Amino acid sequence: MTDDKILRMQQLVNELNEASDAYYNGQTERMTDYEWDARFDELKRLETETGTTLPDSPTQKVSEDSITGQKEEHEFAALSLAKTKQVGELVKWAEQRPIWISWKLDGLTLVVTYDNGQLTKVVTRGNGHIGTNITHLVEAISGIPQTIAHKGHTVIRGEAVISYEDFERFLMESGEDYANPRNLASGSLSVKEPQDIKDRHIRWIPFTLVYTDLDINSWGARMDWLDQQGFKTVERRLVSTPDVSSVESVVNAFTNEVTSKQNPFPVDGLVICYDDTAYAQTGSITGHHATRAGLAFKWQDEAAETTLQEIEWSCAASTISPVAIFQPVELEGTTVRRASLCNISECERLGIGGPGTLLSVIKANKIIPKVIAVTACAGTFTVPDHCPVCHAPAKVSVSEISGTKTLHCTNADCPAKQLRKFARFVSKEGMNIDGISEQTLSKFINLGWVSEYADLYELRSHIRELAQLEGFGEKSASNIMRSIDKSREVEAHRLLYALNIPLCGLDVCKRLLGAYPLEELVALAISGSPATTPDGSPSGFQLDLFAPQASEPSEVFAHIDGIGPEKSAQFVLWFRNERNLARYRRLLEKLTVTTPDVSASGDRCQGLTFVITGDVHHYKNRNELKAYIESQGGKVASAVSGSTSFLINNDVTSTSGKNKKAQQLGIPILSEDDFLAAYGLVNNE
């Protein structure tokens, strides 16, 4: 019997370590938190029963990221926290002492050090004792200032995270495939150059002050001090007299933020710590936990038993994924009828069968429906041999890295493979069609209603069918139709952005349209010849893909400030593609394209070129500051050069690459306050 337990322990160690490695290093998720916790708890129980701990057991070590680069030993060990799912255990652990409850952010832990007010290093957690120095990437991670007011030795621990909104935007614009924001964050920090990851909008949020030479013995006061130094620290709430009622009230408040999706960043629980930091340091070290350093609270997932009705194969982006459709169950106050089964390997691991199979289902982290177990299998699990959207042959692929089996459509032009492009098309920055999510688009594509952008403007012919779809109804269908109709009048730069032309974000689209009106821009892209004569009358030009005068793609728009050869080539080649051009023309038939007046409303920045870097405080974001500069006749460039008039950086004394370049060229560096004093308007202050 003991031998059987040891064999099971070895299996659990292997599974947990493989899943942990994938989780911390940007790979495909191997199992849910629910499954990981269940296996971890089973392993701990077996270790207690047998009195044996196997080598490399995850109960005895901190999960490790494997970010490549220069390794560095931590000054203060970054141990993990013991966990619980019971509010009563939180109260018992608190010992009637004041505690703080904050988010357990789901990203990658970074340790940031300052000396004499200057940033000296940024190191990943690694294995808790040795991490990877990624200081060279700091300008691509917001929330880490180059300087702080305090001149002493300061060590701060925080989480590098990507918001759900920025994650979805990145997937739409890049075409890359990551499972979740955490995967993208962890997969981003092995790069060599910060410019390679700036578009991922990684933010660092401090969650504890590890060391300061100041005498501050309150965790809450230490966090307030970090805020005073210019950091944007983790959301937190104090429980002065912890009992079941008070702790449960705060936990429920955080939980409601998760279920209502008010919190913009991914989280996987809460963290509880003593306000008395001196007392917190008096605990012992057990395994890889410090007993009083803090406690992690994970939500108790509510499971329900149900019966599988069918497996729906849904083609989205690059894969054909199985979705379990089952008898409706109530979970976390909502009715759940379906849950993704991820891929073929997951179906095989769970032992999924056919209709009649009994399933156990949860809503992972209170949000995502997930099949966690098969309690009784019925029938046979079968993999289709064709795509449900375009009906082309489907092929099973096996990942060389993870061994994961996934099903793929072999048709490169399958509409379902363009899902993220459709999502960008309807996005707020694009055509701004409210009420159509990526999930809704996937339904339209899989039903055969949408295969190109123009089809969205023909959806009214399916309004009755739409109203009968699960989760819709007549009101939802009518609202979607109104949003579609409203989007028929669109500004030219939004239309160009919505087309998903590679390397053409909103800024590039505006720059192109600032040089040429839309019709002429397209004409130039195709042949290099304008559509009108200098006096504005038609030139008689015909769009001819094979016109002998067609210019080199990289040259057509390279002269426009901020475009250059690569962006020019991508824009031109997109319009010289016959299929793209035909679809663009069909789309134009459905739309009224407008060109807003972009002439400057003032002249306070006339003739000046600015570069903006770092966080801003007076304006909502850098785009708002940029819009103001342009409204005052100025220009905003992306890089410091000899033509730059001013660099705007609230961290004036930083040693960032842009600051160094500005200093070398003798270009003044302005803080936001300096800029407002010299060029701002009263109502912008």
XYZ file of C-alpha atoms in Angstrom:
685
model
C 0.000 0.000 0.000
C 2.830 2.406 0.869
C 4.483 1.645 -2.485
C 1.254 2.608 -4.245
C 1.200 5.875 -2.327
C 4.824 6.616 -3.240
C 4.048 5.966 -6.916
C 1.053 8.305 -6.689
C 3.242 10.938 -4.985
C 5.799 10.724 -7.802
C 3.029 11.153 -10.366
C 1.708 14.199 -8.506
C 5.188 15.740 -8.206
C 5.748 15.346 -11.946
C 2.328 16.737 -12.897
C 2.570 19.686 -10.506
C 6.093 20.640 -11.542
C 5.254 20.445 -15.251
C 2.101 22.548 -14.738
C 3.978 25.051 -12.576
C 6.753 25.387 -15.145
C 4.198 26.090 -17.882
C 2.340 28.558 -15.656
C 5.409 30.596 -14.701
C 7.073 30.634 -18.096
C 4.467 31.764 -20.591
C 3.498 28.317 -21.912
C 0.069 26.769 -22.479
C -1.814 26.205 -19.229
C -1.697 22.531 -18.209
C -4.362 22.631 -15.492
C -6.632 25.091 -13.707
C -5.863 26.561 -10.275
C -8.620 24.319 -8.939
C -6.902 21.195 -10.244
C -3.432 22.365 -9.141
C -4.657 23.067 -5.612
C -6.420 19.699 -5.407
C -3.273 17.814 -6.473
C -1.064 19.911 -4.179
C -3.334 19.175 -1.196
C -3.384 15.454 -2.065
C 0.429 15.417 -2.219
C 0.730 17.122 1.187
C -1.685 14.579 2.685
C 0.277 11.640 1.249
C 3.565 13.115 2.511
C 2.076 13.284 5.997
C 0.693 9.747 5.805
C 3.928 8.188 4.542
C 6.386 10.433 6.380
C 8.194 10.812 3.042
C 9.000 13.853 0.945
C 10.234 13.158 -2.565
C 13.075 15.144 -4.144
C 11.812 18.180 -6.081
C 8.446 18.121 -4.301
C 6.572 21.406 -4.879
C 5.589 21.409 -1.194
C 9.223 22.179 -0.366
C 10.132 24.851 -2.912
C 9.001 28.079 -4.490
C 7.678 27.761 -8.036
C 10.342 29.142 -10.336
C 10.283 31.305 -13.427
C 12.999 30.573 -15.970
C 13.434 34.057 -17.437
C 16.709 34.042 -19.339
C 19.463 36.502 -18.469
C 21.967 37.404 -15.756
C 21.176 35.661 -12.471
C 21.292 37.524 -9.177
C 20.804 36.479 -5.551
C 18.025 38.219 -3.667
C 18.962 40.313 -0.656
C 15.754 39.120 1.034
C 14.313 35.703 0.158
C 10.970 35.870 -1.681
C 9.118 32.921 -0.159
C 5.597 31.906 -1.150
C 2.543 32.093 1.102
C 0.558 29.312 2.714
C -3.007 29.247 1.417
C -6.535 28.663 2.605
C -10.057 28.726 1.177
C -11.784 29.212 4.527
C -12.584 32.596 6.077
C -12.489 30.934 9.502
C -8.827 29.999 8.972
C -8.035 33.616 8.063
C -9.594 34.757 11.338
C -7.688 32.129 13.305
C -4.398 33.101 11.615
C -5.038 36.818 12.375
C -4.937 36.159 16.152
C -7.195 39.200 16.727
C -4.447 41.503 15.444
C -5.139 44.193 12.807
C -4.698 42.778 9.306
C -4.686 44.079 5.729
C -6.409 42.303 2.863
C -5.234 43.044 -0.692
C -5.390 41.527 -4.179
C -3.243 38.514 -5.019
C -2.330 39.793 -8.479
C -1.769 37.159 -11.154
C 1.419 38.208 -12.936
C 5.149 37.909 -12.431
C 6.794 39.077 -9.193
C 9.610 41.621 -9.594
C 11.875 42.942 -6.833
C 12.875 46.583 -7.338
C 15.770 48.263 -5.487
C 16.667 51.946 -5.028
C 19.810 53.501 -3.577
C 20.384 57.201 -3.024
C 17.063 57.865 -4.749
C 18.131 56.071 -7.954
C 16.796 52.805 -9.382
C 19.635 50.292 -9.153
C 18.087 46.977 -10.218
C 14.967 45.041 -11.136
C 15.090 41.271 -10.540
C 12.491 38.545 -11.132
C 11.522 36.337 -8.193
C 13.114 33.262 -9.802
C 13.137 30.484 -7.212
C 12.764 32.905 -4.324
C 16.509 33.038 -3.669
C 17.994 33.707 -7.120
C 16.253 35.654 -9.875
C 17.049 37.210 -13.257
C 18.188 40.821 -13.582
C 15.891 42.578 -16.103
C 16.805 46.207 -15.291
C 17.373 46.836 -19.007
C 13.624 46.376 -19.626
C 12.459 48.952 -17.094
C 11.453 51.602 -19.624
C 8.962 49.125 -21.100
C 7.324 48.490 -17.697
C 5.189 51.323 -16.352
C 5.009 51.969 -12.626
C 8.768 51.755 -11.931
C 10.160 55.317 -11.657
C 13.869 55.854 -12.289
C 14.147 58.052 -9.189
C 12.344 58.517 -5.870
C 12.623 61.255 -3.248
C 13.971 58.990 -0.494
C 17.763 58.666 -0.593
C 18.178 55.535 1.530
C 18.271 51.845 0.610
C 14.791 50.698 -0.487
C 13.621 47.254 -1.617
C 10.082 46.783 -2.959
C 8.265 43.692 -4.150
C 5.466 43.983 -6.700
C 3.663 42.215 -9.518
C 4.133 42.829 -13.245
C 0.671 42.486 -14.756
C -1.219 43.176 -17.970
C -4.838 44.321 -17.819
C -7.541 42.296 -19.539
C -8.223 45.231 -21.875
C -4.567 45.596 -22.911
C -4.291 41.815 -23.315
C -7.226 41.678 -25.714
C -5.918 44.688 -27.639
C -2.478 43.075 -27.994
C -3.956 39.820 -29.309
C -6.052 41.737 -31.838
C -3.180 43.861 -33.099
C -0.383 41.281 -33.026
C -2.122 38.098 -34.135
C -0.099 36.200 -31.503
C -1.694 33.532 -29.337
C -1.403 33.599 -25.526
C -3.767 31.836 -23.137
C -4.170 34.724 -20.683
C -2.579 38.009 -19.508
C -0.258 36.170 -17.143
C 1.142 34.046 -19.970
C 1.829 37.187 -21.976
C 3.497 38.985 -19.051
C 5.787 36.080 -18.184
C 6.529 35.397 -21.833
C 7.610 39.011 -22.351
C 10.491 39.345 -19.912
C 13.118 37.238 -21.694
C 13.469 39.752 -24.512
C 16.654 41.777 -24.939
C 15.262 45.133 -26.059
C 12.505 47.090 -24.242
C 11.018 48.380 -27.492
C 10.055 44.789 -28.348
C 7.509 44.664 -25.512
C 6.351 48.273 -25.096
C 3.107 47.544 -26.924
C 2.189 44.952 -24.276
C 1.555 47.626 -21.621
C 3.071 45.752 -18.697
C 2.423 47.533 -15.399
C 4.248 46.931 -12.119
C 2.095 47.212 -8.982
C 3.954 47.172 -5.610
C 2.385 44.880 -3.019
C 4.881 45.197 -0.143
C 7.807 47.295 1.040
C 10.465 44.680 1.794
C 13.070 47.036 3.303
C 13.580 50.696 4.152
C 16.046 52.312 6.534
C 13.183 54.385 7.948
C 11.468 53.287 11.159
C 7.984 52.364 9.877
C 6.513 49.380 11.713
C 3.018 49.451 10.162
C 2.412 47.636 6.868
C -0.331 50.106 6.009
C 1.932 53.084 6.755
C 4.694 51.519 4.672
C 2.342 51.198 1.708
C 1.156 54.802 2.192
C 4.833 55.858 2.173
C 5.314 54.090 -1.156
C 2.332 56.005 -2.538
C 3.972 59.245 -1.370
C 7.117 58.255 -3.265
C 5.095 58.147 -6.488
C 4.202 54.447 -6.721
C 0.693 53.170 -7.472
C 0.366 50.366 -4.944
C -2.046 47.462 -4.703
C -5.636 48.025 -3.564
C -5.994 47.096 0.104
C -8.428 47.236 3.030
C -7.791 47.243 6.780
C -9.609 44.951 9.209
C -8.858 46.394 12.660
C -10.616 43.731 14.727
C -10.720 40.517 12.688
C -13.686 38.253 13.305
C -15.695 36.107 10.914
C -18.175 38.882 10.149
C -15.638 41.666 9.456
C -13.255 39.493 7.442
C -16.090 37.925 5.450
C -17.433 41.411 4.653
C -14.103 42.533 3.160
C -13.585 39.238 1.294
C -17.080 39.566 -0.196
C -16.362 43.133 -1.318
C -13.251 41.970 -3.185
C -15.151 38.977 -4.582
C -17.887 41.238 -5.946
C -15.244 43.252 -7.806
C -14.098 40.021 -9.475
C -17.538 38.716 -10.416
C -18.691 42.128 -11.699
C -15.377 42.546 -13.572
C -14.647 45.917 -11.933
C -11.010 45.009 -11.339
C -9.028 45.568 -14.571
C -6.167 43.198 -13.693
C -6.106 39.391 -13.384
C -6.104 38.069 -9.819
C -6.079 34.586 -8.352
C -7.125 35.328 -4.788
C -6.360 37.672 -1.899
C -3.376 38.237 0.391
C -3.698 38.760 4.143
C -0.880 40.260 6.216
C -0.373 41.696 9.693
C -0.229 45.454 10.056
C 2.494 44.931 12.687
C 5.494 44.162 10.458
C 7.778 43.423 13.406
C 5.410 40.717 14.607
C 5.124 39.334 11.070
C 8.891 38.650 11.085
C 8.736 36.508 14.232
C 7.215 33.457 12.526
C 9.085 30.302 11.590
C 9.935 28.901 8.147
C 7.932 25.803 7.218
C 8.719 24.229 3.843
C 8.913 27.247 1.580
C 6.539 29.427 3.668
C 7.205 31.984 6.402
C 4.319 31.301 8.787
C 3.549 34.934 9.721
C 4.684 36.720 6.556
C 1.203 36.460 5.101
C -1.564 34.088 4.054
C -3.112 33.608 0.609
C -6.876 33.227 0.319
C -8.158 31.298 -2.717
C -11.845 31.260 -3.546
C -13.710 28.068 -2.710
C -14.967 27.003 -6.116
C -18.565 25.841 -6.111
C -18.918 22.596 -8.093
C -22.057 21.141 -9.647
C -22.855 17.788 -11.268
C -24.466 17.774 -14.702
C -24.891 15.665 -17.846
C -23.126 16.260 -21.153
C -25.577 16.837 -24.014
C -23.108 17.341 -26.863
C -19.626 18.544 -27.741
C -19.681 21.577 -29.999
C -16.529 22.137 -32.044
C -15.946 25.857 -32.396
C -13.342 27.286 -34.755
C -11.778 30.484 -33.425
C -8.459 32.104 -34.365
C -6.023 29.267 -35.107
C -7.709 26.195 -33.591
C -10.937 24.195 -33.573
C -11.788 23.832 -29.895
C -14.230 21.466 -28.168
C -16.950 23.058 -26.011
C -19.055 21.003 -23.602
C -22.785 21.721 -23.836
C -24.521 20.301 -20.761
C -27.753 20.418 -18.803
C -27.981 23.896 -17.166
C -26.652 24.228 -13.614
C -26.602 27.133 -11.139
C -23.079 28.307 -10.218
C -22.145 31.472 -8.324
C -25.630 32.889 -8.859
C -25.741 32.356 -12.635
C -26.999 29.646 -14.977
C -24.185 27.836 -16.783
C -24.809 25.692 -19.875
C -21.419 25.434 -21.584
C -17.701 25.304 -20.817
C -14.606 25.176 -22.992
C -12.746 21.848 -23.025
C -9.640 23.626 -24.398
C -8.164 20.945 -26.676
C -8.046 17.244 -27.497
C -5.431 16.508 -24.834
C -7.644 18.025 -22.132
C -10.597 15.905 -23.272
C -8.433 12.776 -23.127
C -7.016 13.736 -19.712
C -10.504 14.226 -18.281
C -11.831 11.059 -19.964
C -14.621 12.873 -21.800
C -17.062 10.573 -23.598
C -20.198 11.282 -25.594
C -23.712 12.501 -24.685
C -24.813 11.194 -21.273
C -21.344 11.556 -19.693
C -21.612 12.885 -16.112
C -19.483 15.989 -15.472
C -18.364 18.064 -12.504
C -18.295 21.784 -13.361
C -17.027 24.922 -11.579
C -16.609 28.632 -12.323
C -12.853 29.034 -11.881
C -12.003 32.170 -9.864
C -15.736 32.929 -9.851
C -15.703 33.736 -13.590
C -14.777 31.023 -16.100
C -16.908 27.843 -16.445
C -14.637 24.791 -16.324
C -15.144 21.020 -16.471
C -12.948 19.609 -13.697
C -13.842 15.926 -13.728
C -15.780 13.129 -15.399
C -17.691 11.114 -12.817
C -19.196 8.598 -15.258
C -18.342 8.217 -18.939
C -20.928 7.345 -21.570
C -20.421 6.853 -25.279
C -17.268 7.715 -27.210
C -15.327 10.943 -27.672
C -14.816 11.588 -31.384
C -12.720 14.236 -33.128
C -14.213 15.711 -36.336
C -12.266 15.488 -39.590
C -13.497 18.800 -41.054
C -13.797 22.460 -40.030
C -17.287 23.412 -38.752
C -17.031 26.834 -40.457
C -15.578 26.338 -43.949
C -15.823 22.502 -44.045
C -12.200 22.135 -45.183
C -10.274 19.100 -43.845
C -9.170 19.374 -40.205
C -5.847 18.072 -38.912
C -4.626 17.115 -35.425
C -1.331 18.767 -34.461
C 0.940 17.863 -31.541
C 3.050 20.590 -29.924
C 6.773 19.792 -29.927
C 7.162 21.704 -26.645
C 4.211 20.537 -24.540
C 2.888 17.500 -26.441
C -0.584 19.085 -26.467
C -2.951 17.832 -29.170
C -5.004 20.490 -30.948
C -7.290 20.419 -33.976
C -6.671 22.857 -36.832
C -8.481 23.858 -40.011
C -6.232 23.361 -43.044
C -7.807 26.267 -44.951
C -5.576 29.338 -44.588
C -8.480 31.578 -45.606
C -11.018 30.158 -43.164
C -13.055 33.100 -41.767
C -12.748 31.711 -38.249
C -8.981 32.216 -38.351
C -9.665 35.940 -38.620
C -11.632 36.156 -35.344
C -9.277 38.600 -33.679
C -9.287 40.737 -36.800
C -13.077 40.891 -36.625
C -12.766 41.805 -32.941
C -10.486 44.712 -33.837
C -12.892 45.733 -36.595
C -15.826 46.158 -34.159
C -13.673 47.579 -31.320
C -14.166 51.032 -29.846
C -11.046 52.302 -31.648
C -12.306 50.774 -34.917
C -15.920 50.780 -36.114
C -17.177 51.024 -32.517
C -19.996 48.483 -32.862
C -21.198 48.176 -29.283
C -22.603 44.872 -28.026
C -20.620 42.515 -30.273
C -17.997 40.687 -28.240
C -15.368 38.272 -29.532
C -17.561 35.417 -28.309
C -20.541 36.804 -30.242
C -18.413 37.219 -33.360
C -17.313 33.601 -33.021
C -20.974 32.536 -33.023
C -21.714 34.583 -36.138
C -18.707 33.096 -37.926
C -19.454 29.515 -36.890
C -23.074 29.926 -38.020
C -21.834 31.060 -41.426
C -23.371 34.539 -41.134
C -20.071 36.430 -41.295
C -17.048 35.683 -43.466
C -15.857 39.224 -44.254
C -16.306 42.686 -42.729
C -19.133 43.765 -45.074
C -21.235 40.796 -43.878
C -21.707 42.501 -40.498
C -23.843 45.083 -42.284
C -26.091 42.317 -43.647
C -26.865 40.788 -40.237
C -30.351 42.294 -40.201
C -31.381 39.417 -42.486
C -30.619 37.080 -39.541
C -32.299 39.169 -36.823
C -34.994 36.574 -36.055
C -32.451 33.770 -35.754
C -30.223 36.036 -33.638
C -33.055 36.791 -31.222
C -33.521 33.052 -30.658
C -29.857 32.336 -29.855
C -28.998 31.419 -26.280
C -28.160 34.524 -24.267
C -29.749 36.993 -26.699
C -33.438 37.751 -27.235
C -35.304 40.394 -29.212
C -33.979 43.339 -27.183
C -30.335 42.279 -27.546
C -30.778 41.617 -31.261
C -32.363 45.055 -31.771
C -29.572 46.750 -29.803
C -26.924 45.072 -31.967
C -28.705 46.201 -35.144
C -28.832 49.789 -33.846
C -25.107 49.696 -33.053
C -24.333 48.372 -36.531
C -26.454 51.058 -38.177
C -24.829 53.760 -36.070
C -21.375 52.593 -37.168
C -22.192 53.070 -40.857
C -20.933 56.641 -40.559
C -17.271 56.369 -39.615
C -14.222 58.618 -39.498
C -11.548 57.673 -42.029
C -8.800 56.919 -39.481
C -11.080 54.516 -37.591
C -11.970 52.707 -40.801
C -8.293 52.256 -41.701
C -7.520 50.983 -38.197
C -10.456 48.542 -38.386
C -9.065 46.955 -41.560
C -6.269 45.255 -39.556
C -3.465 46.379 -41.859
C -0.193 45.117 -40.286
C 1.779 47.747 -38.327
C -1.021 50.281 -38.795
C -2.267 51.354 -35.397
C -4.388 54.461 -34.865
C -1.365 56.758 -34.818
C -0.092 55.461 -38.176
C -3.567 55.783 -39.708
C -3.841 59.388 -38.539
C -0.391 60.236 -39.896
C -1.230 58.759 -43.301
C -4.553 60.601 -43.476
C -2.851 63.770 -42.314
C -0.779 63.610 -45.512
C -3.461 62.453 -47.994
C -7.261 62.127 -48.028
C -8.513 58.535 -47.943
C -9.298 58.129 -51.658
C -5.908 59.491 -52.694
C -4.154 57.452 -50.018
C -5.593 54.204 -51.409
C -4.859 55.258 -54.986
C -1.237 56.009 -54.122
C -0.906 52.682 -52.302
C -2.033 50.771 -55.371
C -0.214 52.577 -58.159
C 1.733 55.514 -56.813
C -0.526 57.883 -58.795
C -2.983 60.351 -57.212
C -6.718 60.080 -57.848
C -7.063 63.813 -58.491
C -5.143 66.515 -60.294
C -3.533 69.362 -58.299
C -6.677 71.493 -58.710
C -8.781 68.745 -57.109
C -10.577 67.516 -60.234
C -10.657 63.782 -61.083
C -7.568 62.598 -62.918
C -9.344 59.747 -64.661
C -7.100 57.373 -62.704
C -8.239 53.759 -62.627
C -7.187 51.414 -59.833
C -4.914 49.024 -61.702
C -2.898 46.529 -59.698
C -0.586 45.948 -62.617
C 0.016 49.592 -63.547
C 3.577 49.927 -64.823
C 4.109 53.127 -62.797
C 3.513 51.387 -59.448
C 6.187 52.420 -56.923
C 8.165 50.206 -54.566
C 5.926 49.545 -51.513
C 8.571 50.672 -49.042
C 8.962 54.032 -50.784
C 5.389 55.227 -51.324
C 4.742 56.680 -47.857
C 8.175 56.468 -46.246
C 8.560 60.247 -46.454
C 5.670 60.831 -44.013
C 6.862 61.604 -40.472
C 6.552 58.504 -38.266
C 5.896 56.047 -41.117
C 9.169 54.886 -42.693
C 9.823 52.034 -45.164
C 8.445 49.072 -43.178
C 5.045 50.601 -42.350
C 4.782 52.009 -45.846
C 5.411 48.560 -47.336
C 2.797 46.853 -45.160
C 0.137 49.446 -45.993
C 0.840 49.367 -49.726
C 1.028 45.573 -49.977
C -2.292 45.224 -48.158
C -4.079 47.341 -50.757
C -2.234 45.706 -53.664
C -3.696 42.363 -52.610
C -6.677 41.739 -54.916
C -8.784 40.027 -52.258
C -8.179 42.769 -49.700
C -9.052 45.452 -52.233
C -12.251 43.700 -53.307
C -13.391 43.321 -49.701
C -12.508 46.944 -48.961
C -14.639 48.089 -51.908
C -17.599 45.943 -50.765
C -17.278 47.401 -47.285
C -17.213 50.984 -48.602
C -20.589 50.380 -50.241
C -22.092 49.991 -46.756
C -20.464 53.066 -45.186
C -20.317 56.831 -45.184
C -16.714 57.831 -44.488
C -16.085 61.220 -42.898
C -12.917 63.198 -42.368
C -12.999 65.256 -39.141
C -11.413 68.681 -39.037
C -7.952 68.041 -37.617
C -6.707 71.594 -38.027
C -5.137 73.060 -34.931
C -7.469 75.002 -32.616
C -4.550 76.957 -31.127
C -0.897 77.726 -31.711
C 0.800 77.344 -28.336
C 2.910 74.406 -29.646
C 3.223 75.662 -33.220
C 6.411 74.488 -34.929
C 7.533 72.327 -31.979
C 8.132 68.562 -31.887
C 7.722 66.695 -28.605
C 8.533 63.159 -27.464
C 6.525 61.835 -24.487
C 7.771 59.040 -22.209
C 6.809 57.614 -18.815
C 3.575 58.072 -16.841
C 1.532 61.275 -16.928
C -0.502 62.664 -14.031
C -2.407 65.764 -15.170
C -3.681 64.172 -18.386
C -5.627 60.899 -18.419
C -2.938 59.247 -20.491
C -0.204 60.044 -23.011
C -2.680 59.971 -25.903
C -4.637 62.833 -24.326
C -1.440 64.863 -23.919
C -0.517 64.076 -27.514
C -3.949 65.184 -28.741
C -3.562 68.486 -26.883
C -0.130 69.145 -28.420
C -1.464 68.453 -31.912
C -4.493 70.680 -31.273
C -2.017 73.472 -30.558
C -0.119 73.034 -33.803
C 2.678 70.824 -32.454
C 3.905 67.358 -33.431
C 4.580 64.282 -31.323
C 7.327 61.867 -32.384
C 8.038 58.396 -31.024
C 11.823 58.736 -30.742
C 14.259 61.456 -29.693
C 16.220 62.884 -32.623
C 17.912 66.078 -33.723
C 14.517 67.483 -34.771
C 13.005 67.017 -31.289
C 12.246 70.294 -29.488
C 11.465 68.870 -26.039
C 11.307 65.508 -24.243
C 8.420 65.314 -21.748
C 9.207 62.983 -18.837
C 7.962 63.424 -15.265
C 11.122 61.604 -14.167
C 13.415 64.413 -15.386
C 16.578 63.012 -13.804
C 16.133 59.396 -14.918
C 18.863 57.508 -16.736
C 16.496 56.030 -19.340
C 17.590 55.710 -22.956
C 15.422 58.642 -24.071
C 16.722 60.917 -21.317
C 20.320 60.025 -22.179
C 19.702 60.662 -25.878
C 18.100 64.035 -25.128
C 21.041 65.029 -22.918
C 23.527 64.005 -25.611
C 21.705 66.147 -28.201
C 21.179 69.073 -25.827
C 17.365 68.715 -25.955
C 15.549 70.132 -22.888
C 13.662 67.632 -20.693
C 10.367 68.937 -19.303
C 8.248 67.535 -16.532
C 4.505 67.637 -17.105
C 4.312 70.639 -14.768
C 7.016 72.409 -16.800
C 5.088 71.700 -20.007
C 1.802 72.983 -18.578
C 3.452 76.147 -17.291
C 4.934 76.933 -20.692
C 2.417 75.516 -23.182
C -0.717 74.436 -21.322
C -4.092 76.096 -21.088
C -5.742 76.972 -17.792
C -8.499 74.355 -18.178
C -5.909 71.595 -18.751
C -4.165 72.215 -15.442
